Coordinates of C-alpha atoms in Angstrom, one line a residue:
Q22 CA 0.0 0.0 0.0
S23 CA 1.4 3.4 -1.0
P24 CA 1.6 6.3 1.4
G25 CA -1.7 8.2 1.6
S26 CA -3.7 5.3 0.0
G27 CA -7.1 4.2 1.3
G28 CA -7.4 1.5 3.9
G29 CA -7.3 -2.2 3.0
G30 CA -4.3 -2.0 0.6
E31 CA -6.4 -2.4 -2.5
K32 CA -6.5 0.0 -5.4
R33 CA -9.6 2.0 -5.8
R34 CA -11.5 1.2 -9.0
S35 CA -12.9 3.8 -11.3
V36 CA -16.7 3.8 -11.8
H37 CA -18.9 4.9 -14.7
T38 CA -22.6 5.0 -15.7
G39 CA -24.1 1.5 -15.3
D40 CA -21.8 0.4 -12.5
V41 CA -23.0 -0.6 -9.1
L42 CA -21.7 0.8 -5.7
G43 CA -23.1 -1.2 -2.9
R44 CA -26.9 -1.3 -3.4
Y45 CA -26.8 1.7 -5.8
E46 CA -26.9 1.5 -9.6
L47 CA -25.4 4.6 -11.3
V48 CA -27.9 5.7 -13.9
E49 CA -26.3 8.9 -15.4
E50 CA -23.7 11.5 -14.6
I51 CA -25.4 14.8 -13.6
G52 CA -22.6 17.0 -12.4
E53 CA -19.1 17.5 -11.2
G54 CA -17.6 19.5 -8.3
G55 CA -14.2 20.2 -7.0
M56 CA -13.8 16.8 -5.4
A57 CA -16.3 14.4 -6.9
T58 CA -18.6 13.4 -9.7
V59 CA -22.3 13.4 -9.0
Y60 CA -24.5 10.7 -10.5
R61 CA -28.2 10.0 -10.5
A62 CA -28.6 6.5 -9.1
R63 CA -31.2 4.0 -8.1
D64 CA -31.4 2.5 -4.7
R65 CA -32.3 -1.1 -5.5
E66 CA -33.5 -1.9 -2.0
L67 CA -35.7 1.1 -1.3
R68 CA -36.6 1.5 -5.0
R69 CA -36.1 5.3 -5.1
E70 CA -33.8 7.6 -7.0
V71 CA -30.9 9.3 -5.2
A72 CA -27.9 11.4 -6.0
I73 CA -24.5 9.8 -5.3
K74 CA -21.3 11.9 -5.0
V75 CA -18.2 9.8 -5.9
L76 CA -14.8 11.0 -5.0
F77 CA -12.3 11.5 -7.8
P78 CA -9.9 8.5 -8.2
H79 CA -6.8 10.5 -7.6
L80 CA -8.3 12.0 -4.4
A81 CA -9.5 8.6 -3.3
R82 CA -5.9 7.5 -2.8
R83 CA -5.3 10.2 -0.1
T84 CA -6.4 9.3 3.4
D85 CA -6.7 13.0 4.4
V86 CA -9.1 13.7 1.6
V87 CA -11.1 10.6 2.2
R88 CA -11.5 11.5 5.8
R89 CA -12.7 15.0 4.9
F90 CA -15.0 13.6 2.3
H91 CA -16.6 11.2 4.8
R92 CA -16.7 13.9 7.4
E93 CA -19.0 15.8 5.0
A94 CA -21.4 13.0 5.1
R95 CA -21.4 12.7 8.9
A96 CA -21.7 16.5 9.3
A97 CA -24.6 16.9 6.9
A98 CA -26.4 13.7 7.9
G99 CA -26.6 15.1 11.5
L100 CA -28.3 18.3 10.3
E101 CA -32.1 18.3 10.2
H102 CA -33.5 21.3 8.5
A103 CA -35.9 22.0 5.6
N104 CA -33.3 24.1 3.9
I105 CA -30.4 21.7 4.1
L106 CA -30.0 18.9 1.5
R107 CA -30.5 15.5 3.2
V108 CA -27.8 12.9 3.3
Y109 CA -28.9 9.2 3.4
D110 CA -25.8 7.0 3.4
V111 CA -22.1 6.8 3.0
G112 CA -19.9 4.0 1.6
G113 CA -16.6 3.0 -0.1
A114 CA -14.5 3.1 3.0
E115 CA -13.4 -0.5 2.5
G116 CA -12.6 -2.7 -0.5
T117 CA -12.0 -1.3 -4.0
D118 CA -15.1 0.9 -4.2
P119 CA -14.3 4.6 -4.3
P120 CA -15.7 6.7 -1.3
Y121 CA -19.2 7.9 -2.0
I122 CA -22.0 9.8 -0.3
V123 CA -25.7 9.2 -1.0
M124 CA -28.0 12.2 -1.0
E125 CA -31.5 13.4 -1.7
L126 CA -31.9 13.8 -5.5
I127 CA -33.2 17.3 -6.4
R128 CA -34.7 17.7 -9.9
G129 CA -34.2 21.4 -10.0
H130 CA -31.5 24.0 -10.8
S131 CA -29.0 26.0 -8.8
L132 CA -29.4 29.5 -7.5
L133 CA -26.5 30.5 -9.7
G134 CA -28.4 29.3 -12.8
E135 CA -31.4 31.3 -11.7
V136 CA -29.3 34.5 -11.5
E137 CA -27.5 33.8 -14.8
R138 CA -30.8 33.2 -16.5
R139 CA -33.0 36.0 -15.0
G140 CA -30.6 38.5 -13.7
A141 CA -30.7 40.3 -10.3
M142 CA -33.6 39.5 -8.0
L143 CA -36.0 41.9 -6.4
A144 CA -34.4 43.0 -3.1
E145 CA -37.1 41.5 -1.0
L146 CA -36.8 38.2 -2.8
A147 CA -33.1 38.2 -2.2
A148 CA -33.8 38.9 1.4
C149 CA -36.1 35.9 1.5
V150 CA -33.4 33.6 0.1
G151 CA -30.9 35.0 2.5
A152 CA -33.2 34.4 5.5
L153 CA -33.6 30.7 4.6
L154 CA -29.9 30.2 4.0
A155 CA -29.2 32.0 7.3
D156 CA -31.7 29.6 9.0
A157 CA -29.8 26.7 7.6
L158 CA -26.4 28.1 8.6
A159 CA -27.8 28.8 12.1
V160 CA -28.6 25.1 12.5
A161 CA -25.2 24.1 11.2
H162 CA -23.3 26.6 13.4
E163 CA -25.2 25.6 16.5
A164 CA -24.1 22.0 15.8
G165 CA -20.5 23.2 15.6
I166 CA -20.3 22.9 11.8
I167 CA -18.9 25.5 9.4
H168 CA -19.9 25.2 5.7
R169 CA -16.9 27.2 4.3
D170 CA -18.3 27.3 0.7
V171 CA -21.6 29.2 0.8
K172 CA -22.3 30.4 -2.8
P173 CA -25.2 30.4 -5.3
A174 CA -23.8 27.3 -7.0
N175 CA -24.2 25.4 -3.8
V176 CA -27.9 26.4 -3.3
M177 CA -30.5 24.3 -5.1
I178 CA -34.0 25.2 -6.0
A179 CA -36.1 22.1 -5.6
P180 CA -39.6 21.6 -7.2
G181 CA -42.1 23.7 -5.3
G182 CA -39.5 26.4 -4.8
R183 CA -37.7 24.8 -1.8
V184 CA -34.3 26.4 -1.2
L185 CA -31.6 23.9 -0.2
L186 CA -28.1 24.6 1.0
T187 CA -25.9 21.8 -0.4
D188 CA -22.4 20.6 -0.6
F189 CA -20.8 20.5 2.8
G190 CA -17.8 19.1 0.9
V191 CA -15.3 21.5 2.4
A192 CA -17.1 21.7 5.8
R193 CA -15.2 21.0 8.9
L194 CA -16.2 20.5 12.5
E195 CA -15.6 23.7 14.4
T196 CA -14.0 21.9 17.3
E197 CA -11.3 20.4 15.0
D198 CA -8.1 22.3 14.6
T199 CA -8.0 22.2 10.8
S200 CA -6.7 25.0 8.6
L201 CA -8.2 26.1 5.4
V202 CA -4.9 25.4 3.7
T203 CA -4.4 21.8 2.8
K204 CA -1.1 20.0 2.9
T205 CA -0.6 20.8 -0.8
G206 CA -1.0 24.5 -0.2
S207 CA -4.3 24.9 -2.0
V208 CA -7.1 26.9 -0.4
L209 CA -10.5 25.3 0.1
G210 CA -13.5 27.3 -0.9
T211 CA -14.4 29.5 -3.8
P212 CA -12.4 32.8 -4.1
A213 CA -15.2 35.1 -5.2
Y214 CA -17.2 34.4 -2.0
M215 CA -14.3 33.9 0.5
S216 CA -14.0 36.0 3.6
P217 CA -10.7 37.8 4.1
E218 CA -9.6 35.4 6.8
Q219 CA -10.2 32.4 4.4
A220 CA -8.3 34.2 1.6
S221 CA -5.3 34.7 3.9
G222 CA -5.4 31.0 4.9
D223 CA -6.6 31.4 8.5
T224 CA -9.2 29.1 10.1
A225 CA -12.7 29.7 9.1
T226 CA -15.4 30.4 11.7
A227 CA -19.2 30.9 11.7
K228 CA -18.5 34.6 10.8
S229 CA -16.7 33.4 7.7
D230 CA -19.9 31.7 6.5
L231 CA -21.8 35.0 7.2
Y232 CA -19.3 36.8 4.9
S233 CA -20.0 34.3 2.1
L234 CA -23.7 34.7 2.7
G235 CA -23.2 38.4 2.1
A236 CA -21.3 37.8 -1.1
T237 CA -24.1 35.5 -2.2
L238 CA -26.7 38.2 -1.5
Y239 CA -24.5 40.7 -3.3
Q240 CA -24.7 38.6 -6.5
L241 CA -28.4 37.9 -6.1
S242 CA -29.3 41.5 -5.7
T243 CA -27.0 43.1 -8.3
G244 CA -26.5 40.2 -10.7
L245 CA -22.7 40.8 -10.3
L246 CA -19.9 39.4 -8.2
P247 CA -18.5 41.7 -5.5
Y248 CA -15.0 41.0 -7.0
S249 CA -13.9 39.9 -10.4
G250 CA -10.6 39.0 -12.1
S251 CA -8.1 36.2 -11.7
P252 CA -8.2 34.2 -8.4
A253 CA -5.1 35.9 -7.3
K254 CA -6.5 39.3 -8.0
V255 CA -9.8 38.5 -6.3
M256 CA -8.1 37.2 -3.2
S257 CA -5.9 40.3 -3.0
A258 CA -9.0 42.5 -3.3
I259 CA -10.8 40.5 -0.6
A260 CA -7.8 40.8 1.7
S261 CA -7.8 44.6 1.2
G262 CA -11.5 44.7 2.2
H263 CA -12.5 47.2 -0.6
F264 CA -15.6 46.5 -2.6
V265 CA -18.3 48.6 -4.2
A266 CA -21.4 48.8 -2.1
P267 CA -24.3 46.9 -3.8
V268 CA -26.6 50.0 -3.9
R269 CA -23.8 51.7 -5.9
R270 CA -23.8 48.9 -8.4
S271 CA -27.6 49.0 -8.7
A272 CA -30.1 51.5 -7.2
A273 CA -32.7 48.7 -7.3
V274 CA -30.9 47.0 -4.3
G275 CA -32.0 49.8 -2.0
P276 CA -30.2 51.2 1.1
D277 CA -31.6 48.6 3.5
L278 CA -30.5 45.4 1.8
S279 CA -27.2 47.0 0.8
R280 CA -26.4 47.9 4.4
V281 CA -27.1 44.3 5.5
I282 CA -24.8 43.0 2.8
E283 CA -22.1 45.5 3.7
R284 CA -22.3 44.5 7.3
L285 CA -22.0 40.8 6.4
M286 CA -19.0 41.6 4.3
E287 CA -17.1 43.6 6.8
S288 CA -13.4 42.8 6.7
E289 CA -13.1 42.3 10.5
P290 CA -15.2 39.2 11.6
S291 CA -16.1 41.0 14.9
A292 CA -17.8 43.8 12.9
R293 CA -20.1 41.3 11.2
P294 CA -23.6 40.5 12.6
A295 CA -23.6 38.4 15.8
S296 CA -25.0 35.2 14.3
A297 CA -26.8 33.6 11.4
R298 CA -29.9 33.5 13.6
A299 CA -29.8 37.3 14.0
I300 CA -29.3 38.0 10.3
A301 CA -32.2 35.6 9.4
T302 CA -34.5 37.7 11.7
E303 CA -33.2 41.0 10.1
L304 CA -33.8 39.8 6.6
R305 CA -37.3 38.6 7.4
E306 CA -38.1 42.0 8.8
L307 CA -36.7 43.7 5.7
A308 CA -38.9 41.7 3.4
A309 CA -41.9 42.1 5.7
T310 CA -41.7 45.9 5.3
A311 CA -42.9 45.5 1.7
G312 CA -45.7 43.1 2.7
F313 CA -43.8 39.8 2.2
G314 CA -44.8 36.9 4.4
E315 CA -42.9 33.8 5.4
P316 CA -39.9 33.5 3.0
S317 CA -40.5 29.8 2.1
D318 CA -44.1 30.6 1.0
E319 CA -43.0 33.7 -1.0
L320 CA -40.3 31.8 -2.8
A321 CA -42.6 28.9 -3.6
A322 CA -44.9 31.4 -5.3
Y323 CA -42.1 33.2 -7.0
F324 CA -40.5 30.1 -8.6
E325 CA -43.9 28.9 -9.8
D326 CA -44.3 32.0 -12.0
P327 CA -41.5 34.6 -11.5
D328 CA -42.9 37.2 -13.8
A329 CA -46.4 37.1 -12.5
F330 CA -45.1 37.1 -8.9
V331 CA -43.0 40.2 -9.4
Q332 CA -45.9 42.0 -11.2
T333 CA -48.2 41.2 -8.3
K334 CA -45.7 42.3 -5.7
R335 CA -44.5 45.5 -7.3
P336 CA -47.3 47.8 -6.1
A337 CA -46.8 46.8 -2.5
V338 CA -43.0 47.3 -2.8
L339 CA -43.5 50.8 -4.3
T340 CA -46.0 51.8 -1.7
A341 CA -43.6 50.8 1.0
L342 CA -40.7 52.6 -0.6
V343 CA -42.7 55.8 -1.1
A344 CA -43.9 55.7 2.6
A345 CA -40.4 55.0 3.8
G346 CA -39.0 57.9 1.6
K347 CA -41.6 60.3 3.1
R348 CA -40.7 59.2 6.6
A349 CA -37.0 59.8 5.9
L350 CA -37.7 63.3 4.6
A351 CA -39.8 64.1 7.6
E352 CA -37.0 62.9 9.8
S353 CA -34.4 65.0 7.8
K354 CA -32.6 61.8 6.7
L355 CA -32.0 63.1 3.2
P356 CA -29.4 60.5 2.0
R357 CA -31.8 57.7 3.0
A358 CA -34.7 59.4 1.3
M359 CA -32.6 59.8 -1.9
A360 CA -31.6 56.2 -1.9
L361 CA -35.2 55.1 -1.4
A362 CA -36.4 57.4 -4.2
D363 CA -33.7 56.1 -6.5
R364 CA -34.8 52.5 -5.9
A365 CA -38.4 53.3 -6.4
S366 CA -37.5 55.2 -9.6
S367 CA -35.5 52.2 -10.9
I368 CA -38.5 49.9 -10.4
A369 CA -41.3 52.2 -11.8
P370 CA -40.0 55.6 -13.0
D371 CA -43.4 56.6 -14.4
D372 CA -45.4 55.8 -11.4
P373 CA -47.1 59.0 -10.1
A374 CA -46.4 58.4 -6.5
V375 CA -42.8 57.7 -7.3
K376 CA -42.5 60.9 -9.3
T377 CA -44.0 62.8 -6.4
L378 CA -41.4 61.3 -4.0
V379 CA -38.5 62.1 -6.4
E380 CA -39.7 65.7 -6.6
A381 CA -40.0 65.9 -2.8
V382 CA -36.6 64.5 -2.3
T383 CA -35.1 66.8 -4.9
A384 CA -36.7 69.8 -3.3
G385 CA -35.6 68.6 0.1
G386 CA -32.0 68.2 -1.2
R387 CA -32.1 71.8 -2.5
A388 CA -33.6 73.1 0.8
S389 CA -31.0 71.2 2.8
Q390 CA -28.2 72.7 0.7
R391 CA -29.8 76.1 1.0
R392 CA -30.0 75.9 4.8
K393 CA -26.4 74.9 5.1
V394 CA -25.3 77.6 2.8
A395 CA -27.4 80.3 4.5
L396 CA -26.2 79.4 7.9
A397 CA -22.6 79.4 6.7
A398 CA -22.6 82.6 4.7
A399 CA -25.9 84.5 5.3
A400 CA -25.6 86.0 1.7
V401 CA -23.1 86.5 -1.0
I402 CA -20.0 88.3 -0.1
V403 CA -17.5 90.0 -2.5
L404 CA -14.7 91.7 -0.7
G405 CA -11.4 93.1 -1.8
G406 CA -8.3 94.4 -0.1
G407 CA -8.8 92.3 3.0
G408 CA -11.6 94.5 4.2
T409 CA -14.5 93.7 6.5
L410 CA -18.1 94.2 5.7
A411 CA -20.7 94.8 8.4
M412 CA -24.1 94.2 7.0
T413 CA -27.5 94.3 8.5
L414 CA -30.3 92.5 6.6
A415 CA -32.9 93.5 9.1
A416 CA -36.2 95.1 8.2
G417 CA -35.7 98.8 8.9
G418 CA -32.1 98.2 9.8
S419 CA -29.0 100.0 8.6
H420 CA -25.9 98.8 6.9
E421 CA -22.3 99.7 6.4
A422 CA -20.3 98.7 3.3
P423 CA -17.0 99.4 1.6
R424 CA -16.9 102.4 -0.8
D425 CA -18.6 102.0 -4.1
A426 CA -20.6 99.0 -2.9
A427 CA -23.4 98.2 -5.3
L428 CA -26.0 97.6 -2.6
A429 CA -28.9 99.9 -1.7
A430 CA -29.7 100.8 1.9
D431 CA -33.0 98.8 1.7
A432 CA -31.2 95.6 0.6
T433 CA -33.0 92.3 1.2
V434 CA -31.3 88.8 1.2
A435 CA -32.6 88.4 -2.3
D436 CA -30.9 91.6 -3.5
A437 CA -27.7 91.3 -1.5
I438 CA -26.1 88.8 -3.8
A439 CA -22.8 90.7 -4.0
I440 CA -21.1 93.7 -2.6
V441 CA -18.5 94.7 -5.1
E442 CA -15.3 96.7 -4.7
P443 CA -13.8 97.5 -8.1
D444 CA -10.2 96.9 -6.9
A445 CA -9.5 93.2 -7.9
P446 CA -12.4 91.8 -5.9
R447 CA -12.7 88.2 -4.9
V448 CA -16.1 86.6 -5.0
T449 CA -17.7 84.0 -2.8
Y450 CA -21.4 83.9 -3.2
V451 CA -24.6 82.0 -3.1
D452 CA -27.5 82.0 -5.5
A453 CA -30.1 84.7 -4.6
A454 CA -32.9 82.1 -4.4
L455 CA -30.8 79.9 -2.1
A456 CA -30.2 82.7 0.4
A457 CA -33.8 83.9 0.4
D458 CA -35.2 80.5 0.8
A459 CA -32.8 79.7 3.6
A460 CA -33.6 82.9 5.5
E461 CA -37.3 82.1 5.3
R462 CA -36.7 78.5 6.6
V463 CA -34.5 79.6 9.4
D464 CA -37.1 81.9 10.7
A465 CA -40.4 80.9 9.1
G466 CA -43.1 83.5 8.8
R467 CA -40.8 86.5 9.0
P468 CA -39.6 88.8 6.2
R469 CA -36.6 87.8 4.2
R470 CA -34.4 90.0 6.3
V471 CA -32.7 88.9 9.5
D472 CA -32.4 91.2 12.4
A473 CA -28.7 91.1 13.4
A474 CA -25.6 92.7 12.0
V475 CA -23.1 90.2 10.8
A476 CA -19.4 91.0 10.4
I477 CA -17.7 88.8 7.7
D478 CA -14.0 89.0 7.0
A479 CA -12.3 88.6 3.7
P480 CA -11.1 84.9 3.8
P481 CA -13.3 82.7 1.5
I482 CA -16.3 81.0 3.0
D483 CA -16.5 77.2 2.8
A484 CA -20.1 77.3 1.6
A485 CA -21.1 74.5 -0.9
P486 CA -17.6 74.2 -2.4
S487 CA -18.8 71.6 -4.8
L488 CA -20.7 74.3 -6.6
F489 CA -19.0 77.4 -5.4
A490 CA -15.2 77.3 -5.6
P491 CA -13.9 79.5 -2.7
D492 CA -10.7 80.5 -4.4
A493 CA -12.1 81.7 -7.7
S494 CA -11.6 85.3 -8.8
V495 CA -13.5 87.5 -11.3
A496 CA -13.1 90.8 -12.9
I497 CA -15.8 93.5 -12.8
D498 CA -16.3 95.9 -15.7
A499 CA -15.6 99.3 -14.0
A500 CA -16.9 101.2 -17.1
A501 CA -20.4 99.9 -16.8
T502 CA -23.2 102.5 -17.1
V503 CA -25.3 103.7 -14.2
G504 CA -28.4 102.0 -15.6
D505 CA -26.8 98.6 -15.6
G506 CA -27.1 95.8 -13.1
T507 CA -24.6 93.1 -12.3
L508 CA -25.2 89.5 -13.1
I509 CA -23.0 86.7 -11.8
V510 CA -23.3 83.4 -13.8
Q511 CA -22.2 80.3 -12.0
N512 CA -21.9 76.7 -13.2
D513 CA -20.0 73.7 -11.8
T514 CA -17.9 73.2 -15.0
W515 CA -17.1 75.2 -18.1
C516 CA -19.8 76.3 -20.5
E517 CA -20.6 78.8 -23.3
V518 CA -22.7 81.6 -21.9
S519 CA -25.5 83.3 -23.9
V520 CA -27.7 86.3 -22.9
D521 CA -30.9 86.7 -24.9
G522 CA -29.5 84.4 -27.5
L523 CA -26.3 86.4 -28.0
P524 CA -22.9 84.6 -27.2
Q525 CA -21.0 86.0 -24.2
G526 CA -18.0 83.7 -24.4
R527 CA -16.8 80.7 -22.4
M528 CA -16.5 80.7 -18.7
T529 CA -14.8 78.2 -16.4
K530 CA -17.0 78.2 -13.4
R531 CA -18.1 81.8 -12.9
K532 CA -18.7 84.8 -15.1
V533 CA -19.7 88.4 -14.2
L534 CA -21.7 90.4 -16.6
R535 CA -23.1 94.0 -16.7
L536 CA -26.6 94.0 -18.2
P537 CA -29.2 96.7 -18.8
E538 CA -32.2 96.8 -16.6
G539 CA -35.0 94.5 -17.7
H540 CA -35.8 90.8 -18.3
H541 CA -33.1 88.5 -19.7
T542 CA -32.7 84.9 -20.6
I543 CA -29.4 83.3 -19.6
S544 CA -28.2 80.1 -21.1
C545 CA -25.2 77.9 -20.2
A546 CA -24.3 75.0 -22.6
Q547 CA -21.5 72.9 -23.9
P548 CA -22.2 72.9 -27.7
G549 CA -22.5 69.3 -29.0
I550 CA -21.9 67.8 -25.6
N551 CA -24.4 69.0 -23.0
P552 CA -27.5 71.2 -23.7
G553 CA -27.0 72.7 -20.2
W554 CA -29.6 75.0 -18.6
T555 CA -31.5 78.2 -19.1
R556 CA -32.6 80.8 -16.5
E557 CA -34.8 83.8 -16.5
V558 CA -33.8 86.9 -14.5
D559 CA -35.1 90.5 -14.0
V560 CA -32.1 92.8 -13.7
V561 CA -32.5 96.0 -11.7
A562 CA -30.1 98.9 -12.1
A563 CA -27.3 99.2 -9.5
K564 CA -28.1 95.9 -8.0
T565 CA -26.4 92.5 -8.3
F566 CA -28.1 89.2 -9.1
A567 CA -26.9 85.7 -9.7
V568 CA -28.0 82.6 -11.7
S569 CA -26.5 79.2 -11.3
G570 CA -26.8 75.7 -12.6
T571 CA -25.1 72.3 -12.6
M572 CA -23.9 69.9 -15.3
L573 CA -21.7 67.5 -13.4
Q574 CA -23.2 64.3 -12.1
T575 CA -22.7 63.5 -8.5
V576 CA -19.9 61.2 -7.4
A577 CA -20.5 58.1 -5.3
V578 CA -17.9 58.4 -2.6
T579 CA -17.1 55.4 -0.4
V580 CA -15.7 56.4 3.0
A581 CA -12.8 54.0 3.5
I582 CA -10.9 55.9 6.1
R583 CA -9.1 54.3 9.0
G584 CA -10.8 56.6 11.6
T585 CA -14.4 56.1 12.7
E586 CA -15.9 59.1 10.8
V587 CA -15.1 62.0 8.6
Q588 CA -16.5 65.5 8.7
I589 CA -17.0 67.0 5.2
N590 CA -18.0 70.7 5.5
E591 CA -20.5 70.5 8.4
T592 CA -21.7 67.0 7.9
H593 CA -20.4 63.8 9.6
Y594 CA -20.2 60.5 7.8
P595 CA -19.2 57.1 9.4
R596 CA -16.6 54.8 7.9
G597 CA -18.1 52.5 5.4
S598 CA -20.8 54.8 4.3
V599 CA -21.4 55.8 0.6
I600 CA -22.3 59.4 0.0
Q601 CA -23.1 61.5 -3.0
L602 CA -21.0 64.6 -3.7
R603 CA -20.5 66.8 -6.7
P604 CA -17.0 67.2 -8.1
G605 CA -15.2 70.1 -6.4
R606 CA -13.2 71.1 -3.3
Y607 CA -14.4 70.3 0.2
R608 CA -13.0 70.8 3.7
A609 CA -12.7 67.4 5.2
V610 CA -11.4 66.2 8.6
V611 CA -11.1 62.6 10.0
K612 CA -12.0 62.3 13.6
D613 CA -8.6 62.3 15.5
G614 CA -6.8 62.1 12.1
A615 CA -6.0 63.6 8.8
G616 CA -7.7 66.7 7.4
G617 CA -7.6 69.6 4.9
W618 CA -8.9 70.4 1.5
L619 CA -10.4 67.4 -0.3
D620 CA -10.8 67.4 -4.1
I621 CA -13.6 65.2 -5.5
P622 CA -12.7 64.3 -9.1
N623 CA -15.2 64.3 -11.9
V624 CA -15.7 60.6 -12.0
G625 CA -18.6 58.2 -11.4
R626 CA -17.2 56.9 -8.1
C627 CA -14.2 57.2 -5.9
T628 CA -12.8 55.9 -2.6
L629 CA -12.0 58.3 0.2
H630 CA -9.0 57.5 2.4
E631 CA -6.1 59.0 4.2
A632 CA -2.9 60.0 2.3
G633 CA -0.2 61.2 4.6
A634 CA -1.6 64.1 6.6
G635 CA -4.4 64.7 4.1
L636 CA -7.3 63.0 2.3
V637 CA -7.7 61.8 -1.2
C638 CA -10.6 60.2 -3.2
D639 CA -9.2 57.8 -5.7
P640 CA -11.3 56.5 -8.6

């Protein structure tokens, strides 16, 4: 007998369709895994069809592999649960027969096949699948068994829509001191779904299965793997802990399921949910918010007629999303409201209730931005020579201003867009409508004027830097006539400016124009690239007005800092969150860490992290 051979000293025979193993006749080959070939077979004593997994001949000669293979049978056979594939028998330990395991025969398809055929699942359906798999894992974990290879290919959909976790082929008993790395140096498990500790060769735990469950839900909800590329590249990415949040891959995932998945896929096992039992409860509650009942019942109905099921469930899902979005707005949770509106719009963009929610969220976003800007800057300030402006915006109040300021004594917030000194002024300003709206919201029911004098020094104000660059400078036409008003045109990128259809040249982000009193139409466009925007404005002599617009799309910024949170302008964001920012410059500080100016590039998404004493956002 050669070293590592099976017991008994006899060579293991190869088997094929038509052969007999014990009381089982092999009828046809139906699949192949990493360790064995699977056959449909007939139990000649009980007269029923079964599935038999037969270990590969070259592996059957290795005692360590045979032990692990049979351990799979013992582990799985001891687990009784509706969502775990049943194991009936084990054989081939003696004589020339190769080792084999006899299992329940499922005439269905894998969950992987379902995703490949139909694409991403409705988030609530993915949550139902996840709840049942978590149930199965909870039973295994409570028995001291780790699956170690949870993935869609190891989940079967049986007739009637029953979801079954299969293939404990690389499972180990938790109490055994067995490493993931075999004696040959190969790593057990499937790279795309591996936890960081598995990828690095450490011992897997119940928390490792939770990570793999998260990766499985990632694929179910987005239709994509969390990582892609060669096994080496995938394992390197897993070890680094960086992946794109599911909701960034697809708005249809929604913020709630995305956050569950992100927690399951935390790099540190201690940061993952406490147990499979806990996550099963959480996923059930997530599905229940959209009117879904017991996951097994919902999945049975879905797999019977997927299209009809989704069509029937869509109204309830949309109703729940709209209600949740309104609650988020009422609670001033704008990022959540935006994510919910995005999901609703991805499901039914033309639904009237969805359109109303999107409009409310958009208005709420503008109002939130206005409030922040108003509280930071009060109004638009243009100062030169390092001077100080003392300005009262109170009804009946007075004001003081530098010489030649283009501001009347009865200025309101809407009028006080800019106070200009002709000597190389520097401009930091807010749109008139933003300032007026903010003043009204800060003190509802009162005039647009506020009743306190505010002293503002020359350094630029950090108000909405994504739209208003604090370091920009402009030139004012000192030769303008007395009957002219001043108009400041602002955009978040370059454009060609037109006034009443007449070209005024290209601007980078800001352009100052002198226009005659009266009604004007202002356009900002990138010819042949972006149609841009158009604004109407009524210019009054000797007063200054502003119009603004945006062309740049928001950037999805993943906060991957080492600290616990980062403050961007006046808002705090925890590590791991995904936020939407427009390209531009922001003031950012990590709690007890790096800080300074942060430049958000004009890209679809980037990852925010420390770089020396500062912060960068890398695409």
